[in-house]
Amino acid sequence: MKSLEKVPVRIFANDSDVSVAVAHRIREIILAKQASGRQAVLGLATGHTPVKVYKELIRMHREEGLDFSNVVTFNLDEYWPIEREALQSYYRWMHENLFDSVNIPAENIHIPRGDVSENEIDQHCRAYEEAIAAAGGIDIQLLGIGRSGHVGFNEPGSRKSSKTRRIHLDVVTRRDAASDFFGEENVPEMAITMGVGSILAARELCLLAFGEHKAPIVKRAVEGDISDSVAASYLQEHPNATIFLDEAAAASLTRMSKPWLVGRCKWDDKLKRSAVIWLSQEIQKPILMLTDEDYSENGLYDLIRECKGSYHLNIDVFRYLMKTITGKPTGENDKQKVLVFSPHPDDDVICMGGSIMRMIERGHEVHIAYMVSGCLSVFDHDVERYAEFVREFGEIFGLPQDSEVIDKQVIQFLRSKKPGHVDTLEVQKIKGLIRRKEAVDAAKFCGLSENQTHFLELPFYNTGKVQKLSISNADVKAVLDILNELQPTVIFAAGDMSDPHGTHRLCLEAVLKAFDEYVAGGNAKPELWLYRGAWQEWSPEQIERAVPMAPDELKKKRYAIFRHQSQKDRAMFPGPYDSREFWQRSEDRNKTTAQTYDSLGLPQYYALEAFVRYPLGRSAQWKDELETVKEE
Ligand code: F6R
């Protein structure tokens, strides 16, 4: 196989498997150093990516007695200026996510200080480098990668020889951090970071990346040229660097997206479809017009040789895609009991509002289960307005009310609240209630009655913070309860593995675990279909069901989304990649899918909602297939 990858890459089915493998490697180093009576020097990263590595290390410490007393740590970076106690400081983050739960001696922990004064910075950075050298250098350095290509906070323009220093954060990085700080304007403009040179000096580098939002930058770092515009590309020059990816982050690598360009393929139906669709899009010709020459000239000679020419191949793929188009979202005429799992109280209408209305129209019994309260994404000013309303409403109609709760615990609290501070329980409840009422309103607009809406309030979400808990038995039980209560024949769930805060991913984890238990409990197995969240859409080779919408239907869907008034005009967490409103993204996405189908030579529709069927049992198989190392 001719590889375009310039650094060793290991791809796993999911982030948990990657994290366990990396934690094992760290344990190996700690134990080897212990055996020779030396210290293990770990370079550590913060952010969403390494969380599960730290969880696994904590587990090893608790359950296997892994001893950290010989461990010395150096963190990559810290915001500047920031107080150590600030909610978003990396100092605090590291203690909460690792240091408080293992026995690393406090004096062995090093994190750049965000609270040094301007004129102390240079001296502090020099001392940081000296401390790394005095510890004998870093044995293994963990790295994440930012969408700007940064490692540590080495933003575009960072030189290969750079050392620990203060740096201005890139606009993309600040946008990505916006939700942690409750608004881009609250994100510090600077940070102190180890340099590219400090990182490359480590004896071993492990860069981890998860989620499809990382796929484009991973491709540039792995397959692109070494350049200071993508600091992670410098890893290509390191003698012992490995990039660990989950399948989503690996998706843009050529061996994953267009394997036929890098070697011989085992042509199964799915791969054939991908190749035909790719070719059709690449040379902008409808599928049925592709010729043998088109295939051979674009690296697909192998495929038409295997298929004995393009004629039947084109027809097979065309027919397959034609069959995905259906006005029946359940695929059935018979009345079905449908359960739609909506992570937040608006994903249902944003992502499959057209199909929900269609199913109701066709007489199916549709229920929607909202999985989390969504209280985190309500603006404080909205709560204040509602609280004032309730108070004055009570006064007008002489209703008994505890105005101290409204005054002190709501209005006064909100007026003195600092960005990012956790809401009181009362405020969280009000925010949840606002979203709940909007969800019921939108569901009614679609044609459901209130008793067809269900609010699961999964506990993993209820931290009051952006950071969530892991999925526990209580979360799975709540999902299982609703399955047992409703006994659906068809289920829809959000198949997102990379939404900004991981809420959708966690919700899907809860659904899949409960689904397995439900089926194992002897219940008839419902069909499970996945829709995409607000952030992305299935690609044409993935789509297994495409439900057309006429212009008026799309407009109606828009009005359903509008019922989520607290998310209208400006959402609290729009995600870093797209500043449009959810209804705009949703319409654009549905119209784009229709245009894509059209350009492939399929019938022209105004808009399409897309679904894939949950491929049960595939994860385990992916693992074997995907855990491959770069081949020279
Ligand atoms: C964190 C750090 C950064 C992050 C990167 C990815 O210490 O140095 O380079 O690793 O921004 O962040 P997440 O993991 O949050 O996507």
mmCIF file of C-alpha atoms in Angstrom, residues 4-305:
data_model
loop_
_atom_site.group_PDB
_atom_site.id
_atom_site.type_symbol
_atom_site.label_atom_id
_atom_site.label_comp_id
_atom_site.label_asym_id
_atom_site.label_seq_id
_atom_site.Cartn_x
_atom_site.Cartn_y
_atom_site.Cartn_z
ATOM 1 C CA LEU A 4 0.244 9.333 2.089
ATOM 2 C CA GLU A 5 0.654 9.434 5.866
ATOM 3 C CA LYS A 6 3.885 10.974 7.017
ATOM 4 C CA VAL A 7 3.628 10.008 10.653
ATOM 5 C CA PRO A 8 2.455 6.721 12.201
ATOM 6 C CA VAL A 9 -1.302 6.715 12.730
ATOM 7 C CA ARG A 10 -3.372 4.273 14.760
ATOM 8 C CA ILE A 11 -7.119 4.285 14.263
ATOM 9 C CA PHE A 12 -9.555 2.819 16.771
ATOM 10 C CA ALA A 13 -13.317 2.401 16.790
ATOM 11 C CA ASN A 14 -13.874 5.012 19.476
ATOM 12 C CA ASP A 15 -12.252 7.424 21.906
ATOM 13 C CA SER A 16 -12.522 5.007 24.844
ATOM 14 C CA ASP A 17 -10.413 2.385 23.094
ATOM 15 C CA VAL A 18 -7.798 4.996 22.171
ATOM 16 C CA SER A 19 -7.706 6.309 25.729
ATOM 17 C CA VAL A 20 -7.249 2.871 27.243
ATOM 18 C CA ALA A 21 -4.393 2.089 24.814
ATOM 19 C CA VAL A 22 -2.639 5.376 25.625
ATOM 20 C CA ALA A 23 -3.154 4.947 29.374
ATOM 21 C CA HIS A 24 -1.591 1.476 29.074
ATOM 22 C CA ARG A 25 1.452 2.967 27.395
ATOM 23 C CA ILE A 26 1.765 5.526 30.205
ATOM 24 C CA ARG A 27 1.488 2.768 32.790
ATOM 25 C CA GLU A 28 4.232 0.838 31.001
ATOM 26 C CA ILE A 29 6.532 3.845 31.261
ATOM 27 C CA ILE A 30 5.712 4.473 34.934
ATOM 28 C CA LEU A 31 6.365 0.823 35.805
ATOM 29 C CA ALA A 32 9.597 0.616 33.803
ATOM 30 C CA LYS A 33 10.902 3.726 35.541
ATOM 31 C CA GLN A 34 9.844 2.385 38.915
ATOM 32 C CA ALA A 35 11.711 -0.846 38.235
ATOM 33 C CA SER A 36 14.896 1.092 37.592
ATOM 34 C CA GLY A 37 14.342 3.440 40.551
ATOM 35 C CA ARG A 38 13.844 6.536 38.409
ATOM 36 C CA GLN A 39 11.151 9.136 37.936
ATOM 37 C CA ALA A 40 8.674 8.988 35.047
ATOM 38 C CA VAL A 41 8.272 12.416 33.484
ATOM 39 C CA LEU A 42 4.884 12.913 31.856
ATOM 40 C CA GLY A 43 3.928 15.825 29.612
ATOM 41 C CA LEU A 44 0.197 16.410 30.015
ATOM 42 C CA ALA A 45 -2.545 18.140 28.068
ATOM 43 C CA THR A 46 -5.973 19.469 29.025
ATOM 44 C CA GLY A 47 -9.150 19.892 26.981
ATOM 45 C CA HIS A 48 -11.883 17.486 25.985
ATOM 46 C CA THR A 49 -9.528 14.971 24.406
ATOM 47 C CA PRO A 50 -7.459 13.473 27.265
ATOM 48 C CA VAL A 51 -10.304 13.145 29.786
ATOM 49 C CA LYS A 52 -10.734 9.408 29.334
ATOM 50 C CA VAL A 53 -6.980 8.774 29.457
ATOM 51 C CA TYR A 54 -6.966 10.369 32.898
ATOM 52 C CA LYS A 55 -10.066 8.409 33.906
ATOM 53 C CA GLU A 56 -8.328 5.181 32.961
ATOM 54 C CA LEU A 57 -5.187 6.164 34.893
ATOM 55 C CA ILE A 58 -7.332 6.910 37.941
ATOM 56 C CA ARG A 59 -9.011 3.547 37.544
ATOM 57 C CA MET A 60 -5.616 1.833 37.376
ATOM 58 C CA HIS A 61 -4.559 3.665 40.520
ATOM 59 C CA ARG A 62 -7.722 2.710 42.424
ATOM 60 C CA GLU A 63 -8.295 -0.800 41.179
ATOM 61 C CA GLU A 64 -4.814 -2.023 40.334
ATOM 62 C CA GLY A 65 -2.797 0.036 42.803
ATOM 63 C CA LEU A 66 -0.784 1.823 40.109
ATOM 64 C CA ASP A 67 1.589 3.992 42.120
ATOM 65 C CA PHE A 68 2.256 7.548 40.916
ATOM 66 C CA SER A 69 4.749 8.510 43.602
ATOM 67 C CA ASN A 70 7.637 8.442 41.111
ATOM 68 C CA VAL A 71 5.745 10.567 38.570
ATOM 69 C CA VAL A 72 6.677 14.137 37.637
ATOM 70 C CA THR A 73 4.338 16.088 35.377
ATOM 71 C CA PHE A 74 4.614 19.107 33.109
ATOM 72 C CA ASN A 75 1.491 20.566 31.604
ATOM 73 C CA LEU A 76 1.583 22.080 28.172
ATOM 74 C CA ASP A 77 -0.130 25.349 28.804
ATOM 75 C CA GLU A 78 -2.374 27.688 30.745
ATOM 76 C CA TYR A 79 -4.492 30.698 29.838
ATOM 77 C CA TRP A 80 -3.028 34.088 30.709
ATOM 78 C CA PRO A 81 -4.087 35.941 32.700
ATOM 79 C CA ILE A 82 -6.187 33.606 34.797
ATOM 80 C CA GLU A 83 -6.457 32.825 38.494
ATOM 81 C CA ARG A 84 -5.754 29.276 39.582
ATOM 82 C CA GLU A 85 -9.223 28.988 41.136
ATOM 83 C CA ALA A 86 -11.035 30.216 38.003
ATOM 84 C CA LEU A 87 -13.511 27.667 36.653
ATOM 85 C CA GLN A 88 -11.655 27.495 33.360
ATOM 86 C CA SER A 89 -8.055 27.433 34.594
ATOM 87 C CA TYR A 90 -6.043 24.429 33.504
ATOM 88 C CA TYR A 91 -4.645 24.312 37.030
ATOM 89 C CA ARG A 92 -8.109 23.626 38.348
ATOM 90 C CA TRP A 93 -8.990 21.321 35.452
ATOM 91 C CA MET A 94 -5.939 19.115 36.004
ATOM 92 C CA HIS A 95 -6.641 18.803 39.710
ATOM 93 C CA GLU A 96 -10.284 17.936 39.108
ATOM 94 C CA ASN A 97 -9.567 15.482 36.307
ATOM 95 C CA LEU A 98 -6.418 13.775 37.542
ATOM 96 C CA PHE A 99 -4.235 15.167 40.302
ATOM 97 C CA ASP A 100 -6.834 15.032 43.101
ATOM 98 C CA SER A 101 -7.403 11.326 42.398
ATOM 99 C CA VAL A 102 -3.875 9.886 42.140
ATOM 100 C CA ASN A 103 -0.794 10.094 44.366
ATOM 101 C CA ILE A 104 1.518 12.348 42.376
ATOM 102 C CA PRO A 105 3.471 14.354 44.990
ATOM 103 C CA ALA A 106 2.323 17.994 44.840
ATOM 104 C CA GLU A 107 5.897 19.229 44.389
ATOM 105 C CA ASN A 108 6.234 17.088 41.234
ATOM 106 C CA ILE A 109 3.353 18.846 39.467
ATOM 107 C CA HIS A 110 4.230 21.672 37.074
ATOM 108 C CA ILE A 111 1.713 23.820 35.215
ATOM 109 C CA PRO A 112 2.547 27.180 33.628
ATOM 110 C CA ARG A 113 1.139 29.874 35.877
ATOM 111 C CA GLY A 114 -1.620 32.059 34.543
ATOM 112 C CA ASP A 115 -1.389 34.387 37.503
ATOM 113 C CA VAL A 116 2.168 35.691 37.044
ATOM 114 C CA SER A 117 2.420 39.385 36.307
ATOM 115 C CA GLU A 118 3.391 40.711 32.908
ATOM 116 C CA ASN A 119 6.995 41.397 33.897
ATOM 117 C CA GLU A 120 7.463 37.979 35.495
ATOM 118 C CA ILE A 121 6.422 36.040 32.391
ATOM 119 C CA ASP A 122 9.819 35.666 30.682
ATOM 120 C CA GLN A 123 11.522 34.551 33.873
ATOM 121 C CA HIS A 124 8.647 32.129 34.596
ATOM 122 C CA CYS A 125 8.932 30.594 31.115
ATOM 123 C CA ARG A 126 12.717 30.195 31.420
ATOM 124 C CA ALA A 127 12.299 28.543 34.814
ATOM 125 C CA TYR A 128 9.706 26.177 33.302
ATOM 126 C CA GLU A 129 12.165 25.012 30.641
ATOM 127 C CA GLU A 130 14.880 24.626 33.280
ATOM 128 C CA ALA A 131 12.575 22.514 35.423
ATOM 129 C CA ILE A 132 11.883 20.194 32.463
ATOM 130 C CA ALA A 133 15.620 19.842 31.842
ATOM 131 C CA ALA A 134 16.319 19.290 35.550
ATOM 132 C CA ALA A 135 13.772 16.456 35.571
ATOM 133 C CA GLY A 136 15.747 14.790 32.769
ATOM 134 C CA GLY A 137 13.379 15.741 29.928
ATOM 135 C CA ILE A 138 9.897 14.442 29.187
ATOM 136 C CA ASP A 139 9.462 10.694 28.669
ATOM 137 C CA ILE A 140 6.056 10.836 27.036
ATOM 138 C CA GLN A 141 4.108 13.896 25.944
ATOM 139 C CA LEU A 142 0.329 13.766 25.486
ATOM 140 C CA LEU A 143 -1.038 16.152 22.901
ATOM 141 C CA GLY A 144 -4.420 17.185 21.568
ATOM 142 C CA ILE A 145 -4.804 19.182 18.379
ATOM 143 C CA GLY A 146 -6.758 22.392 17.966
ATOM 144 C CA ARG A 147 -8.686 23.188 14.810
ATOM 145 C CA SER A 148 -6.011 25.805 14.145
ATOM 146 C CA GLY A 149 -3.532 22.920 14.060
ATOM 147 C CA HIS A 150 -2.014 23.940 17.369
ATOM 148 C CA VAL A 151 -0.316 21.563 19.759
ATOM 149 C CA GLY A 152 -0.111 23.098 23.201
ATOM 150 C CA PHE A 153 -1.126 26.626 22.315
ATOM 151 C CA ASN A 154 1.395 26.863 19.485
ATOM 152 C CA GLU A 155 -0.796 28.733 17.089
ATOM 153 C CA PRO A 156 -0.078 29.147 13.361
ATOM 154 C CA GLY A 157 3.261 30.899 12.907
ATOM 155 C CA SER A 158 4.952 29.042 15.779
ATOM 156 C CA ARG A 159 8.529 28.116 14.928
ATOM 157 C CA LYS A 160 9.975 24.662 15.257
ATOM 158 C CA SER A 161 12.561 25.853 17.760
ATOM 159 C CA SER A 162 10.109 27.799 19.938
ATOM 160 C CA LYS A 163 10.286 27.330 23.708
ATOM 161 C CA THR A 164 7.876 28.049 26.565
ATOM 162 C CA ARG A 165 6.500 31.543 26.066
ATOM 163 C CA ARG A 166 3.429 33.721 26.090
ATOM 164 C CA ILE A 167 1.375 33.620 22.906
ATOM 165 C CA HIS A 168 -1.724 35.253 21.442
ATOM 166 C CA LEU A 169 -4.553 32.779 20.969
ATOM 167 C CA ASP A 170 -5.854 32.277 17.454
ATOM 168 C CA VAL A 171 -9.390 33.421 16.725
ATOM 169 C CA VAL A 172 -10.459 29.806 16.012
ATOM 170 C CA THR A 173 -9.052 28.666 19.347
ATOM 171 C CA ARG A 174 -10.887 31.411 21.216
ATOM 172 C CA ARG A 175 -14.097 30.513 19.438
ATOM 173 C CA ASP A 176 -13.636 26.860 20.358
ATOM 174 C CA ALA A 177 -13.140 27.837 24.001
ATOM 175 C CA ALA A 178 -16.149 30.175 23.978
ATOM 176 C CA SER A 179 -18.580 27.738 25.544
ATOM 177 C CA ASP A 180 -16.235 26.982 28.455
ATOM 178 C CA PHE A 181 -16.099 30.703 29.170
ATOM 179 C CA PHE A 182 -19.777 31.354 28.391
ATOM 180 C CA GLY A 183 -18.986 33.676 25.487
ATOM 181 C CA GLU A 184 -16.028 34.346 23.211
ATOM 182 C CA GLU A 185 -15.617 37.771 24.759
ATOM 183 C CA ASN A 186 -14.683 36.168 28.095
ATOM 184 C CA VAL A 187 -11.925 33.959 26.665
ATOM 185 C CA PRO A 188 -8.465 35.307 27.563
ATOM 186 C CA GLU A 189 -6.576 36.624 24.555
ATOM 187 C CA MET A 190 -3.310 35.039 25.581
ATOM 188 C CA ALA A 191 -1.803 31.918 27.058
ATOM 189 C CA ILE A 192 1.531 30.588 28.243
ATOM 190 C CA THR A 193 2.531 27.476 26.325
ATOM 191 C CA MET A 194 5.437 25.104 25.975
ATOM 192 C CA GLY A 195 6.982 25.737 22.556
ATOM 193 C CA VAL A 196 7.115 23.416 19.556
ATOM 194 C CA GLY A 197 10.799 22.880 20.378
ATOM 195 C CA SER A 198 9.974 21.973 23.996
ATOM 196 C CA ILE A 199 7.386 19.456 22.755
ATOM 197 C CA LEU A 200 9.611 17.902 20.088
ATOM 198 C CA ALA A 201 12.314 17.388 22.731
ATOM 199 C CA ALA A 202 10.120 14.804 24.499
ATOM 200 C CA ARG A 203 11.257 11.210 23.921
ATOM 201 C CA GLU A 204 7.814 10.040 22.838
ATOM 202 C CA LEU A 205 4.812 11.950 21.517
ATOM 203 C CA CYS A 206 1.202 10.758 21.509
ATOM 204 C CA LEU A 207 -1.238 13.053 19.755
ATOM 205 C CA LEU A 208 -4.894 12.165 20.237
ATOM 206 C CA ALA A 209 -7.818 13.496 18.217
ATOM 207 C CA PHE A 210 -11.486 12.554 18.416
ATOM 208 C CA GLY A 211 -14.554 13.573 16.464
ATOM 209 C CA GLU A 212 -15.232 14.547 12.898
ATOM 210 C CA HIS A 213 -14.656 18.234 13.578
ATOM 211 C CA LYS A 214 -10.978 17.311 13.919
ATOM 212 C CA ALA A 215 -10.839 15.320 10.669
ATOM 213 C CA PRO A 216 -9.765 18.142 8.301
ATOM 214 C CA ILE A 217 -6.918 19.399 10.501
ATOM 215 C CA VAL A 218 -5.777 15.829 11.212
ATOM 216 C CA LYS A 219 -5.495 15.251 7.476
ATOM 217 C CA ARG A 220 -3.363 18.371 7.072
ATOM 218 C CA ALA A 221 -1.119 17.395 9.980
ATOM 219 C CA VAL A 222 -0.692 13.804 8.778
ATOM 220 C CA GLU A 223 -0.689 14.052 4.990
ATOM 221 C CA GLY A 224 0.223 17.691 4.416
ATOM 222 C CA ASP A 225 3.621 19.338 4.262
ATOM 223 C CA ILE A 226 5.425 20.364 7.411
ATOM 224 C CA SER A 227 4.581 23.982 7.927
ATOM 225 C CA ASP A 228 4.405 26.506 10.727
ATOM 226 C CA SER A 229 0.786 27.128 9.761
ATOM 227 C CA VAL A 230 -0.070 23.703 11.262
ATOM 228 C CA ALA A 231 2.153 23.213 14.296
ATOM 229 C CA ALA A 232 1.084 19.566 14.605
ATOM 230 C CA SER A 233 2.736 18.827 11.234
ATOM 231 C CA TYR A 234 6.106 19.141 12.998
ATOM 232 C CA LEU A 235 5.374 15.738 14.529
ATOM 233 C CA GLN A 236 6.325 14.275 11.159
ATOM 234 C CA GLU A 237 9.957 15.015 12.038
ATOM 235 C CA HIS A 238 9.885 13.340 15.442
ATOM 236 C CA PRO A 239 11.427 9.856 15.588
ATOM 237 C CA ASN A 240 8.850 8.499 18.048
ATOM 238 C CA ALA A 241 5.524 10.226 17.469
ATOM 239 C CA THR A 242 2.189 8.451 17.004
ATOM 240 C CA ILE A 243 -1.205 9.889 16.177
ATOM 241 C CA PHE A 244 -4.131 8.100 17.832
ATOM 242 C CA LEU A 245 -7.513 8.680 16.231
ATOM 243 C CA ASP A 246 -11.053 7.535 16.597
ATOM 244 C CA GLU A 247 -12.787 6.644 13.388
ATOM 245 C CA ALA A 248 -14.470 10.043 13.067
ATOM 246 C CA ALA A 249 -11.237 12.034 13.344
ATOM 247 C CA ALA A 250 -9.616 9.700 10.812
ATOM 248 C CA ALA A 251 -12.435 10.072 8.306
ATOM 249 C CA SER A 252 -10.652 12.514 5.972
ATOM 250 C CA LEU A 253 -7.413 10.551 5.735
ATOM 251 C CA THR A 254 -7.100 9.227 2.205
ATOM 252 C CA ARG A 255 -6.920 5.601 3.333
ATOM 253 C CA MET A 256 -10.334 6.056 4.958
ATOM 254 C CA SER A 257 -12.138 8.415 2.578
ATOM 255 C CA LYS A 258 -10.652 7.247 -0.755
ATOM 256 C CA PRO A 259 -8.760 4.041 -0.075
ATOM 257 C CA TRP A 260 -8.676 3.247 -3.810
ATOM 258 C CA LEU A 261 -6.180 6.077 -4.228
ATOM 259 C CA VAL A 262 -3.640 4.449 -1.943
ATOM 260 C CA GLY A 263 -3.834 0.743 -2.661
ATOM 261 C CA ARG A 264 -5.868 -2.293 -3.601
ATOM 262 C CA CYS A 265 -9.289 -2.449 -2.018
ATOM 263 C CA LYS A 266 -11.618 -5.203 -0.929
ATOM 264 C CA TRP A 267 -14.614 -3.966 -2.843
ATOM 265 C CA ASP A 268 -17.712 -4.533 -0.736
ATOM 266 C CA ASP A 269 -20.996 -2.869 -1.686
ATOM 267 C CA LYS A 270 -20.456 0.098 0.597
ATOM 268 C CA LEU A 271 -17.014 0.842 -0.758
ATOM 269 C CA LYS A 272 -18.238 0.498 -4.333
ATOM 270 C CA ARG A 273 -20.966 2.997 -3.559
ATOM 271 C CA SER A 274 -18.488 5.422 -2.019
ATOM 272 C CA ALA A 275 -16.222 5.191 -5.041
ATOM 273 C CA VAL A 276 -19.027 5.702 -7.562
ATOM 274 C CA ILE A 277 -20.476 8.651 -5.650
ATOM 275 C CA TRP A 278 -17.011 10.153 -5.225
ATOM 276 C CA LEU A 279 -16.289 9.822 -8.945
ATOM 277 C CA SER A 280 -19.640 11.302 -9.897
ATOM 278 C CA GLN A 281 -19.005 14.297 -7.658
ATOM 279 C CA GLU A 282 -15.352 14.628 -8.594
ATOM 280 C CA ILE A 283 -15.990 14.905 -12.331
ATOM 281 C CA GLN A 284 -19.487 16.355 -11.938
ATOM 282 C CA LYS A 285 -21.307 13.759 -14.009
ATOM 283 C CA PRO A 286 -24.505 11.944 -13.005
ATOM 284 C CA ILE A 287 -23.917 8.309 -12.040
ATOM 285 C CA LEU A 288 -25.631 6.819 -15.083
ATOM 286 C CA MET A 289 -23.377 8.826 -17.384
ATOM 287 C CA LEU A 290 -20.074 7.585 -15.954
ATOM 288 C CA THR A 291 -18.000 5.641 -18.488
ATOM 289 C CA ASP A 292 -15.262 3.037 -18.184
ATOM 290 C CA GLU A 293 -12.771 5.739 -19.171
ATOM 291 C CA ASP A 294 -13.975 7.997 -16.356
ATOM 292 C CA TYR A 295 -13.236 5.206 -13.904
ATOM 293 C CA SER A 296 -9.800 4.325 -15.263
ATOM 294 C CA GLU A 297 -8.689 7.930 -15.587
ATOM 295 C CA ASN A 298 -9.522 8.541 -11.932
ATOM 296 C CA GLY A 299 -7.739 5.644 -10.270
ATOM 297 C CA LEU A 300 -10.716 3.254 -10.330
ATOM 298 C CA TYR A 301 -9.586 0.827 -12.993
ATOM 299 C CA ASP A 302 -9.436 -1.862 -10.350
ATOM 300 C CA LEU A 303 -13.106 -1.378 -9.554
ATOM 301 C CA ILE A 304 -14.451 -1.619 -13.094
ATOM 302 C CA ARG A 305 -12.224 -4.606 -13.736
#
